[in-house]
Amino acid sequence: MHRRSLLLQAICGCIFLLAHLNEDVRLCHAFEEHNISLQRDGVYGLMKRKSPSPKSHTIEATISGHGNNSSGVYYYAVHGSGGNPDDSYYGFHATTDVYGHELKRGQVSRTGIWVGHTGDGKDDSSNNAVSAGWHIYPEKYGDSHPHFFTYWTRDGYTKTGCYNMECPGFIGADGAIITPGARIHPVSDVKGGHLENVTLRIIKDDKSGDWWVYYGFNSVPTAVGYYPMSLFTYLAEKANDFSFGAFVYAERAVPTPAMGSGFLPSDGKGRAASFTDLRLIEQDGKSNPITTDLPVYVDNKKCHSITPIVQAKCFYGGPEGCLS
């Protein structure tokens, strides 16, 4: 049972990383907005029903939120804790670069972090999760710019949860420097060697029990807002799973967009996107760098990759053009 739970709850993540579909919903030209939010969380719940592999199921749900009723495909590159039922986590912190790409309707590129609880272990419907990151999502925003996002669910992305503030849940902080859904600008310039970074933190407040989201643009992160403890079941007490990474999505017969910077980690120093300052947060709010490697989940190694964690850092990404 533990082995099955470990596989079912691995990670993005996806993550970035990363909305189970139990309804007959298609991700096609019209994209009905309510169902889109359920289909495409996040990193990061990771996977469900893409293939017979339980591990793949968890990755899909966590990072992408797509189900087997989707008219498209997605690829992911994620690190995850594995979701041991006995683990206890109270937050996660990471810094990652932000990039701009020209995407069109029917394409999504997403990078983020994810904190969750695997629930009762019987099925995915009791999964709780909170995620945050950046994504390029023309269908949602009407442009091809990166936007800051948040997402939540308490039933494995089946009926509850949404992006940003599209449904009751997320409560913004007074004086926050950014609102979920806002455009991120400027972006990194790979050719010019200039990086723009966002620092993300999801942390459980030890007094209120609420899950707070922090964001910083080339700076120390500050509070953006929170998800009340009352939204959740298992996550009201603690998390037992986390992940980070990225995914890309494209409708069938449409090439997939770039992941991260658009370069593989093997393409050389200064090109691939990165996660740095990876940290786990304790119940008392103190954080510790992640110095040991974590399980990796990549479903198309020819197109996308994520490196082992070394000194709280790793690289990830891949080019556009993987035919779906």
mmCIF file of C-alpha atoms in Angstrom:
data_model
loop_
_atom_site.group_PDB
_atom_site.id
_atom_site.type_symbol
_atom_site.label_atom_id
_atom_site.label_comp_id
_atom_site.label_asym_id
_atom_site.label_seq_id
_atom_site.Cartn_x
_atom_site.Cartn_y
_atom_site.Cartn_z
ATOM 1 C CA MET A 1 0.000 0.000 0.000
ATOM 2 C CA HIS A 2 2.822 2.384 0.856
ATOM 3 C CA ARG A 3 4.492 1.705 -2.495
ATOM 4 C CA ARG A 4 1.232 2.353 -4.334
ATOM 5 C CA SER A 5 0.681 5.559 -2.375
ATOM 6 C CA LEU A 6 4.235 6.669 -3.110
ATOM 7 C CA LEU A 7 3.721 6.207 -6.831
ATOM 8 C CA LEU A 8 0.275 7.746 -6.875
ATOM 9 C CA GLN A 9 1.369 10.900 -5.112
ATOM 10 C CA ALA A 10 4.778 11.586 -6.629
ATOM 11 C CA ILE A 11 5.167 15.254 -7.171
ATOM 12 C CA CYS A 12 4.537 18.412 -10.226
ATOM 13 C CA GLY A 13 4.292 19.423 -9.766
ATOM 14 C CA CYS A 14 4.348 19.973 -12.029
ATOM 15 C CA ILE A 15 5.538 20.928 -11.368
ATOM 16 C CA PHE A 16 5.110 23.097 -12.595
ATOM 17 C CA LEU A 17 4.436 21.071 -12.436
ATOM 18 C CA LEU A 18 0.895 21.467 -12.490
ATOM 19 C CA ALA A 19 -7.255 19.330 -12.059
ATOM 20 C CA HIS A 20 -8.527 15.858 -12.551
ATOM 21 C CA LEU A 21 -11.200 15.556 -15.184
ATOM 22 C CA ASN A 22 -14.013 13.238 -14.294
ATOM 23 C CA GLU A 23 -16.364 15.008 -16.676
ATOM 24 C CA ASP A 24 -16.615 14.940 -20.439
ATOM 25 C CA VAL A 25 -14.709 18.184 -20.936
ATOM 26 C CA ARG A 26 -12.546 18.874 -23.981
ATOM 27 C CA LEU A 27 -9.659 21.311 -24.081
ATOM 28 C CA CYS A 28 -10.383 22.572 -27.542
ATOM 29 C CA HIS A 29 -11.072 25.809 -29.362
ATOM 30 C CA ALA A 30 -13.684 27.311 -27.061
ATOM 31 C CA PHE A 31 -12.149 26.416 -23.648
ATOM 32 C CA GLU A 32 -15.086 26.869 -21.290
ATOM 33 C CA GLU A 33 -13.504 28.892 -18.504
ATOM 34 C CA HIS A 34 -14.748 27.099 -15.399
ATOM 35 C CA ASN A 35 -13.730 23.677 -16.658
ATOM 36 C CA ILE A 36 -10.381 24.986 -17.864
ATOM 37 C CA SER A 37 -9.444 25.962 -14.328
ATOM 38 C CA LEU A 38 -10.281 22.474 -13.096
ATOM 39 C CA GLN A 39 -8.428 20.843 -15.967
ATOM 40 C CA ARG A 40 -5.240 22.767 -15.698
ATOM 41 C CA ASP A 41 -4.082 23.329 -12.291
ATOM 42 C CA GLY A 42 -1.090 22.925 -11.057
ATOM 43 C CA VAL A 43 2.563 21.784 -10.400
ATOM 44 C CA TYR A 44 2.786 21.324 -10.180
ATOM 45 C CA GLY A 45 -1.424 18.002 -8.430
ATOM 46 C CA LEU A 46 0.484 16.057 -10.979
ATOM 47 C CA MET A 47 -1.035 13.359 -13.157
ATOM 48 C CA LYS A 48 -4.146 11.300 -13.702
ATOM 49 C CA ARG A 49 -5.311 8.987 -16.462
ATOM 50 C CA LYS A 50 -2.726 9.764 -19.072
ATOM 51 C CA SER A 51 -1.433 6.210 -19.079
ATOM 52 C CA PRO A 52 -1.829 3.076 -16.982
ATOM 53 C CA SER A 53 1.107 4.118 -14.800
ATOM 54 C CA PRO A 54 -0.009 5.246 -11.304
ATOM 55 C CA LYS A 55 3.044 7.487 -11.166
ATOM 56 C CA SER A 56 2.010 9.190 -14.373
ATOM 57 C CA HIS A 57 -1.511 9.668 -13.058
ATOM 58 C CA THR A 58 -0.288 11.675 -10.098
ATOM 59 C CA ILE A 59 2.036 13.798 -12.204
ATOM 60 C CA GLU A 60 -0.726 14.757 -14.584
ATOM 61 C CA ALA A 61 -3.131 15.800 -11.865
ATOM 62 C CA THR A 62 -0.591 17.765 -9.861
ATOM 63 C CA ILE A 63 1.070 19.730 -12.572
ATOM 64 C CA SER A 64 -1.206 19.959 -15.508
ATOM 65 C CA GLY A 65 -4.649 19.076 -14.330
ATOM 66 C CA HIS A 66 -5.504 17.468 -17.662
ATOM 67 C CA GLY A 67 -7.399 14.210 -17.842
ATOM 68 C CA ASN A 68 -7.821 11.577 -20.489
ATOM 69 C CA ASN A 69 -10.778 13.472 -21.951
ATOM 70 C CA SER A 70 -8.432 16.245 -23.058
ATOM 71 C CA SER A 71 -8.036 16.807 -26.778
ATOM 72 C CA GLY A 72 -4.362 17.592 -26.285
ATOM 73 C CA VAL A 73 -1.145 16.265 -24.795
ATOM 74 C CA TYR A 74 1.314 17.544 -22.250
ATOM 75 C CA TYR A 75 4.901 16.879 -21.285
ATOM 76 C CA TYR A 76 6.395 17.460 -17.867
ATOM 77 C CA ALA A 77 9.750 17.597 -16.088
ATOM 78 C CA VAL A 78 9.393 17.507 -12.321
ATOM 79 C CA HIS A 79 11.051 16.728 -8.997
ATOM 80 C CA GLY A 80 8.752 15.423 -6.276
ATOM 81 C CA SER A 81 8.894 14.184 -2.714
ATOM 82 C CA GLY A 82 6.940 11.014 -3.409
ATOM 83 C CA GLY A 83 4.042 11.628 -1.023
ATOM 84 C CA ASN A 84 4.847 9.359 1.906
ATOM 85 C CA PRO A 85 1.694 9.398 4.087
ATOM 86 C CA ASP A 86 3.812 9.826 7.230
ATOM 87 C CA ASP A 87 5.778 12.837 5.953
ATOM 88 C CA SER A 88 5.086 16.304 7.339
ATOM 89 C CA TYR A 89 5.761 19.519 5.445
ATOM 90 C CA TYR A 90 4.721 23.057 6.282
ATOM 91 C CA GLY A 91 5.968 24.942 3.275
ATOM 92 C CA PHE A 92 8.219 25.109 0.254
ATOM 93 C CA HIS A 93 10.405 27.873 -1.198
ATOM 94 C CA ALA A 94 12.146 28.266 -4.565
ATOM 95 C CA THR A 95 13.528 30.868 -6.938
ATOM 96 C CA THR A 96 13.115 30.378 -10.677
ATOM 97 C CA ASP A 97 13.787 32.404 -13.834
ATOM 98 C CA VAL A 98 10.938 33.794 -15.944
ATOM 99 C CA TYR A 99 10.902 33.684 -19.752
ATOM 100 C CA GLY A 100 8.751 34.960 -22.566
ATOM 101 C CA HIS A 101 7.676 32.898 -25.579
ATOM 102 C CA GLU A 102 5.233 33.342 -28.429
ATOM 103 C CA LEU A 103 2.403 30.928 -27.742
ATOM 104 C CA LYS A 104 -0.944 30.656 -29.447
ATOM 105 C CA ARG A 105 -4.351 29.466 -28.356
ATOM 106 C CA GLY A 106 -4.268 25.798 -27.503
ATOM 107 C CA GLN A 107 -0.782 25.974 -25.980
ATOM 108 C CA VAL A 108 0.337 26.389 -22.358
ATOM 109 C CA SER A 109 3.766 26.562 -20.749
ATOM 110 C CA ARG A 110 3.978 26.498 -16.981
ATOM 111 C CA THR A 111 6.599 26.515 -14.221
ATOM 112 C CA GLY A 112 5.788 26.350 -10.530
ATOM 113 C CA ILE A 113 5.831 24.810 -7.084
ATOM 114 C CA TRP A 114 3.195 22.634 -5.430
ATOM 115 C CA VAL A 115 2.411 21.673 -1.817
ATOM 116 C CA GLY A 116 -0.252 19.143 -1.023
ATOM 117 C CA HIS A 117 -1.632 16.218 0.926
ATOM 118 C CA THR A 118 -2.364 12.834 -0.603
ATOM 119 C CA GLY A 119 -5.555 12.422 1.393
ATOM 120 C CA ASP A 120 -6.883 9.084 2.560
ATOM 121 C CA GLY A 121 -4.752 7.141 0.095
ATOM 122 C CA LYS A 122 -7.722 5.344 -1.421
ATOM 123 C CA ASP A 123 -8.001 7.504 -4.535
ATOM 124 C CA ASP A 124 -7.130 10.977 -5.797
ATOM 125 C CA SER A 125 -10.474 12.576 -4.881
ATOM 126 C CA SER A 126 -9.268 13.428 -1.370
ATOM 127 C CA ASN A 127 -6.071 15.152 -2.525
ATOM 128 C CA ASN A 128 -5.573 18.713 -1.243
ATOM 129 C CA ALA A 129 -3.166 21.130 -2.921
ATOM 130 C CA VAL A 130 -1.929 24.686 -3.284
ATOM 131 C CA SER A 131 0.331 25.761 -6.132
ATOM 132 C CA ALA A 132 1.964 28.937 -7.405
ATOM 133 C CA GLY A 133 4.257 29.942 -10.240
ATOM 134 C CA TRP A 134 4.297 31.544 -13.662
ATOM 135 C CA HIS A 135 2.679 30.424 -16.872
ATOM 136 C CA ILE A 136 2.022 31.539 -20.425
ATOM 137 C CA TYR A 137 -1.605 30.776 -21.164
ATOM 138 C CA PRO A 138 -3.103 32.661 -24.156
ATOM 139 C CA GLU A 139 -6.489 31.003 -23.753
ATOM 140 C CA LYS A 140 -6.899 32.463 -20.286
ATOM 141 C CA TYR A 141 -5.306 35.915 -20.558
ATOM 142 C CA GLY A 142 -5.634 36.756 -24.239
ATOM 143 C CA ASP A 143 -1.888 37.324 -24.617
ATOM 144 C CA SER A 144 1.412 35.452 -24.755
ATOM 145 C CA HIS A 145 3.045 37.007 -21.694
ATOM 146 C CA PRO A 146 4.032 35.180 -18.518
ATOM 147 C CA HIS A 147 1.593 35.660 -15.649
ATOM 148 C CA PHE A 148 1.858 34.927 -11.945
ATOM 149 C CA PHE A 149 -0.672 32.290 -10.899
ATOM 150 C CA THR A 150 -2.020 30.521 -7.835
ATOM 151 C CA TYR A 151 -4.281 27.475 -7.676
ATOM 152 C CA TRP A 152 -6.007 25.325 -5.038
ATOM 153 C CA THR A 153 -8.140 22.207 -4.673
ATOM 154 C CA ARG A 154 -9.424 19.967 -1.895
ATOM 155 C CA ASP A 155 -10.802 17.099 -3.998
ATOM 156 C CA GLY A 156 -8.093 16.227 -6.488
ATOM 157 C CA TYR A 157 -9.148 18.941 -8.974
ATOM 158 C CA THR A 158 -12.521 17.304 -9.501
ATOM 159 C CA LYS A 159 -14.969 20.056 -8.534
ATOM 160 C CA THR A 160 -13.239 22.471 -6.168
ATOM 161 C CA GLY A 161 -10.548 25.039 -6.789
ATOM 162 C CA CYS A 162 -9.563 27.511 -9.431
ATOM 163 C CA TYR A 163 -6.792 29.712 -10.731
ATOM 164 C CA ASN A 164 -6.038 32.997 -9.045
ATOM 165 C CA MET A 165 -9.205 34.650 -7.710
ATOM 166 C CA GLU A 166 -11.675 33.172 -10.205
ATOM 167 C CA CYS A 167 -13.681 31.528 -7.410
ATOM 168 C CA PRO A 168 -13.953 31.991 -3.652
ATOM 169 C CA GLY A 169 -10.816 30.850 -1.886
ATOM 170 C CA PHE A 170 -7.762 33.054 -2.233
ATOM 171 C CA ILE A 171 -7.758 36.142 -0.017
ATOM 172 C CA GLY A 172 -5.384 38.918 -1.035
ATOM 173 C CA ALA A 173 -3.069 40.579 1.461
ATOM 174 C CA ASP A 174 -3.264 44.304 2.102
ATOM 175 C CA GLY A 175 -0.534 46.137 0.216
ATOM 176 C CA ALA A 176 0.526 43.104 -1.831
ATOM 177 C CA ILE A 177 2.977 43.909 -4.623
ATOM 178 C CA ILE A 178 1.162 41.675 -7.102
ATOM 179 C CA THR A 179 -2.233 40.058 -7.628
ATOM 180 C CA PRO A 180 -2.615 36.472 -8.861
ATOM 181 C CA GLY A 181 -3.078 36.572 -12.616
ATOM 182 C CA ALA A 182 -0.940 39.696 -13.111
ATOM 183 C CA ARG A 183 1.587 39.907 -15.925
ATOM 184 C CA ILE A 184 5.269 39.462 -15.063
ATOM 185 C CA HIS A 185 7.596 41.912 -16.788
ATOM 186 C CA PRO A 186 10.418 42.145 -17.794
ATOM 187 C CA VAL A 187 11.538 38.601 -18.615
ATOM 188 C CA SER A 188 14.897 36.885 -18.918
ATOM 189 C CA ASP A 189 17.022 37.332 -22.030
ATOM 190 C CA VAL A 190 18.960 34.154 -22.773
ATOM 191 C CA LYS A 191 21.028 35.658 -25.589
ATOM 192 C CA GLY A 192 21.894 38.709 -23.535
ATOM 193 C CA GLY A 193 22.699 36.655 -20.482
ATOM 194 C CA HIS A 194 20.269 38.607 -18.297
ATOM 195 C CA LEU A 195 17.978 36.765 -15.895
ATOM 196 C CA GLU A 196 14.787 37.924 -14.235
ATOM 197 C CA ASN A 197 13.789 35.808 -11.246
ATOM 198 C CA VAL A 198 10.698 35.213 -9.176
ATOM 199 C CA THR A 199 10.925 33.774 -5.686
ATOM 200 C CA LEU A 200 7.929 31.729 -4.587
ATOM 201 C CA ARG A 201 6.992 30.510 -1.155
ATOM 202 C CA ILE A 202 3.967 28.561 0.076
ATOM 203 C CA ILE A 203 3.870 28.322 3.868
ATOM 204 C CA LYS A 204 1.413 27.265 6.542
ATOM 205 C CA ASP A 205 0.982 29.876 9.261
ATOM 206 C CA ASP A 206 1.619 28.188 12.597
ATOM 207 C CA LYS A 207 -1.048 30.263 14.384
ATOM 208 C CA SER A 208 -3.964 30.575 11.977
ATOM 209 C CA GLY A 209 -3.255 27.382 10.015
ATOM 210 C CA ASP A 210 -3.843 29.254 6.747
ATOM 211 C CA TRP A 211 -1.639 28.594 3.724
ATOM 212 C CA TRP A 212 0.128 31.805 2.650
ATOM 213 C CA VAL A 213 1.603 32.531 -0.774
ATOM 214 C CA TYR A 214 4.657 34.784 -1.069
ATOM 215 C CA TYR A 215 6.128 36.330 -4.223
ATOM 216 C CA GLY A 216 9.226 38.362 -4.973
ATOM 217 C CA PHE A 217 10.503 39.716 -8.292
ATOM 218 C CA ASN A 218 14.308 39.823 -8.131
ATOM 219 C CA SER A 219 13.812 40.349 -4.408
ATOM 220 C CA VAL A 220 12.915 38.774 -1.085
ATOM 221 C CA PRO A 221 9.344 37.449 -1.331
ATOM 222 C CA THR A 222 6.517 39.209 0.467
ATOM 223 C CA ALA A 223 2.977 38.067 1.238
ATOM 224 C CA VAL A 224 0.505 38.094 -1.657
ATOM 225 C CA GLY A 225 -2.386 36.462 0.165
ATOM 226 C CA TYR A 226 -3.584 33.204 1.636
ATOM 227 C CA TYR A 227 -5.891 30.226 1.363
ATOM 228 C CA PRO A 228 -7.873 29.806 4.605
ATOM 229 C CA MET A 229 -7.356 26.559 6.476
ATOM 230 C CA SER A 230 -11.140 26.054 6.324
ATOM 231 C CA LEU A 231 -10.938 25.405 2.564
ATOM 232 C CA PHE A 232 -9.143 22.134 3.116
ATOM 233 C CA THR A 233 -9.546 18.764 4.769
ATOM 234 C CA TYR A 234 -6.198 16.980 5.127
ATOM 235 C CA LEU A 235 -4.136 20.043 4.222
ATOM 236 C CA ALA A 236 -5.723 21.869 7.147
ATOM 237 C CA GLU A 237 -3.294 19.978 9.382
ATOM 238 C CA LYS A 238 -0.151 19.661 7.265
ATOM 239 C CA ALA A 239 1.217 18.701 3.852
ATOM 240 C CA ASN A 240 2.814 15.344 3.141
ATOM 241 C CA ASP A 241 3.863 15.991 -0.449
ATOM 242 C CA PHE A 242 5.567 18.686 -2.500
ATOM 243 C CA SER A 243 6.904 19.091 -6.015
ATOM 244 C CA PHE A 244 8.354 21.618 -8.411
ATOM 245 C CA GLY A 245 9.006 21.713 -12.122
ATOM 246 C CA ALA A 246 7.250 22.483 -15.374
ATOM 247 C CA PHE A 247 4.879 21.229 -18.008
ATOM 248 C CA VAL A 248 3.867 22.207 -21.526
ATOM 249 C CA TYR A 249 0.558 21.511 -23.236
ATOM 250 C CA ALA A 250 -0.648 21.605 -26.816
ATOM 251 C CA GLU A 251 -3.773 20.556 -28.623
ATOM 252 C CA ARG A 252 -3.258 17.528 -30.792
ATOM 253 C CA ALA A 253 -1.454 18.155 -34.092
ATOM 254 C CA VAL A 254 -0.073 21.404 -32.638
ATOM 255 C CA PRO A 255 3.639 21.525 -31.707
ATOM 256 C CA THR A 256 4.279 21.946 -28.013
ATOM 257 C CA PRO A 257 5.622 25.299 -26.783
ATOM 258 C CA ALA A 258 8.975 25.867 -25.140
ATOM 259 C CA MET A 259 9.454 24.756 -21.548
ATOM 260 C CA GLY A 260 11.403 27.100 -19.286
ATOM 261 C CA SER A 261 13.918 29.004 -21.398
ATOM 262 C CA GLY A 262 13.388 26.744 -24.388
ATOM 263 C CA PHE A 263 16.726 24.999 -23.916
ATOM 264 C CA LEU A 264 17.613 21.623 -22.475
ATOM 265 C CA PRO A 265 19.983 21.522 -19.500
ATOM 266 C CA SER A 266 22.490 19.814 -21.802
ATOM 267 C CA ASP A 267 22.541 22.833 -24.141
ATOM 268 C CA GLY A 268 25.149 24.531 -22.011
ATOM 269 C CA LYS A 269 25.669 26.921 -19.136
ATOM 270 C CA GLY A 270 23.593 30.066 -19.196
ATOM 271 C CA ARG A 271 20.881 28.685 -21.454
ATOM 272 C CA ALA A 272 18.688 26.321 -19.466
ATOM 273 C CA ALA A 273 16.132 27.582 -16.954
ATOM 274 C CA SER A 274 16.800 26.912 -13.297
ATOM 275 C CA PHE A 275 15.393 26.446 -9.832
ATOM 276 C CA THR A 276 17.641 27.778 -7.075
ATOM 277 C CA ASP A 277 17.484 28.214 -3.306
ATOM 278 C CA LEU A 278 15.217 25.188 -2.964
ATOM 279 C CA ARG A 279 14.042 25.021 0.642
ATOM 280 C CA LEU A 280 11.662 23.080 2.847
ATOM 281 C CA ILE A 281 9.938 25.019 5.615
ATOM 282 C CA GLU A 282 9.480 23.598 9.107
ATOM 283 C CA GLN A 283 6.468 24.021 11.372
ATOM 284 C CA ASP A 284 8.183 26.872 13.218
ATOM 285 C CA GLY A 285 8.741 28.766 9.955
ATOM 286 C CA LYS A 286 12.448 28.038 9.694
ATOM 287 C CA SER A 287 13.694 26.745 6.352
ATOM 288 C CA ASN A 288 16.381 24.288 5.335
ATOM 289 C CA PRO A 289 18.011 23.947 1.899
ATOM 290 C CA ILE A 290 17.336 20.767 -0.055
ATOM 291 C CA THR A 291 20.771 19.193 -0.412
ATOM 292 C CA THR A 292 19.795 15.669 -1.460
ATOM 293 C CA ASP A 293 18.264 14.649 -4.754
ATOM 294 C CA LEU A 294 14.574 13.835 -5.167
ATOM 295 C CA PRO A 295 12.712 11.492 -7.533
ATOM 296 C CA VAL A 296 12.466 12.787 -11.098
ATOM 297 C CA TYR A 297 9.463 12.424 -13.405
ATOM 298 C CA VAL A 298 9.981 13.195 -17.092
ATOM 299 C CA ASP A 299 7.698 11.707 -19.723
ATOM 300 C CA ASN A 300 9.622 12.656 -22.885
ATOM 301 C CA LYS A 301 13.365 12.794 -22.291
ATOM 302 C CA LYS A 302 14.061 13.614 -25.927
ATOM 303 C CA CYS A 303 12.216 16.889 -25.583
ATOM 304 C CA HIS A 304 12.452 17.911 -21.916
ATOM 305 C CA SER A 305 14.667 17.269 -18.937
ATOM 306 C CA ILE A 306 15.377 18.234 -15.337
ATOM 307 C CA THR A 307 18.742 17.691 -13.665
ATOM 308 C CA PRO A 308 19.523 16.235 -10.236
ATOM 309 C CA ILE A 309 19.430 18.641 -7.308
ATOM 310 C CA VAL A 310 22.892 19.825 -6.321
ATOM 311 C CA GLN A 311 23.323 22.373 -3.538
ATOM 312 C CA ALA A 312 19.626 23.299 -3.592
ATOM 313 C CA LYS A 313 19.683 23.968 -7.350
ATOM 314 C CA CYS A 314 18.724 22.258 -10.598
ATOM 315 C CA PHE A 315 18.164 23.028 -14.282
ATOM 316 C CA TYR A 316 15.221 22.099 -16.481
ATOM 317 C CA GLY A 317 13.529 22.820 -19.791
ATOM 318 C CA GLY A 318 13.248 21.911 -23.424
ATOM 319 C CA PRO A 319 12.630 23.344 -26.893
ATOM 320 C CA GLU A 320 9.368 23.959 -28.666
ATOM 321 C CA GLY A 321 8.227 21.685 -31.437
ATOM 322 C CA CYS A 322 7.545 18.276 -29.898
ATOM 323 C CA LEU A 323 4.700 17.112 -32.101
ATOM 324 C CA SER A 324 1.606 16.208 -30.142
#
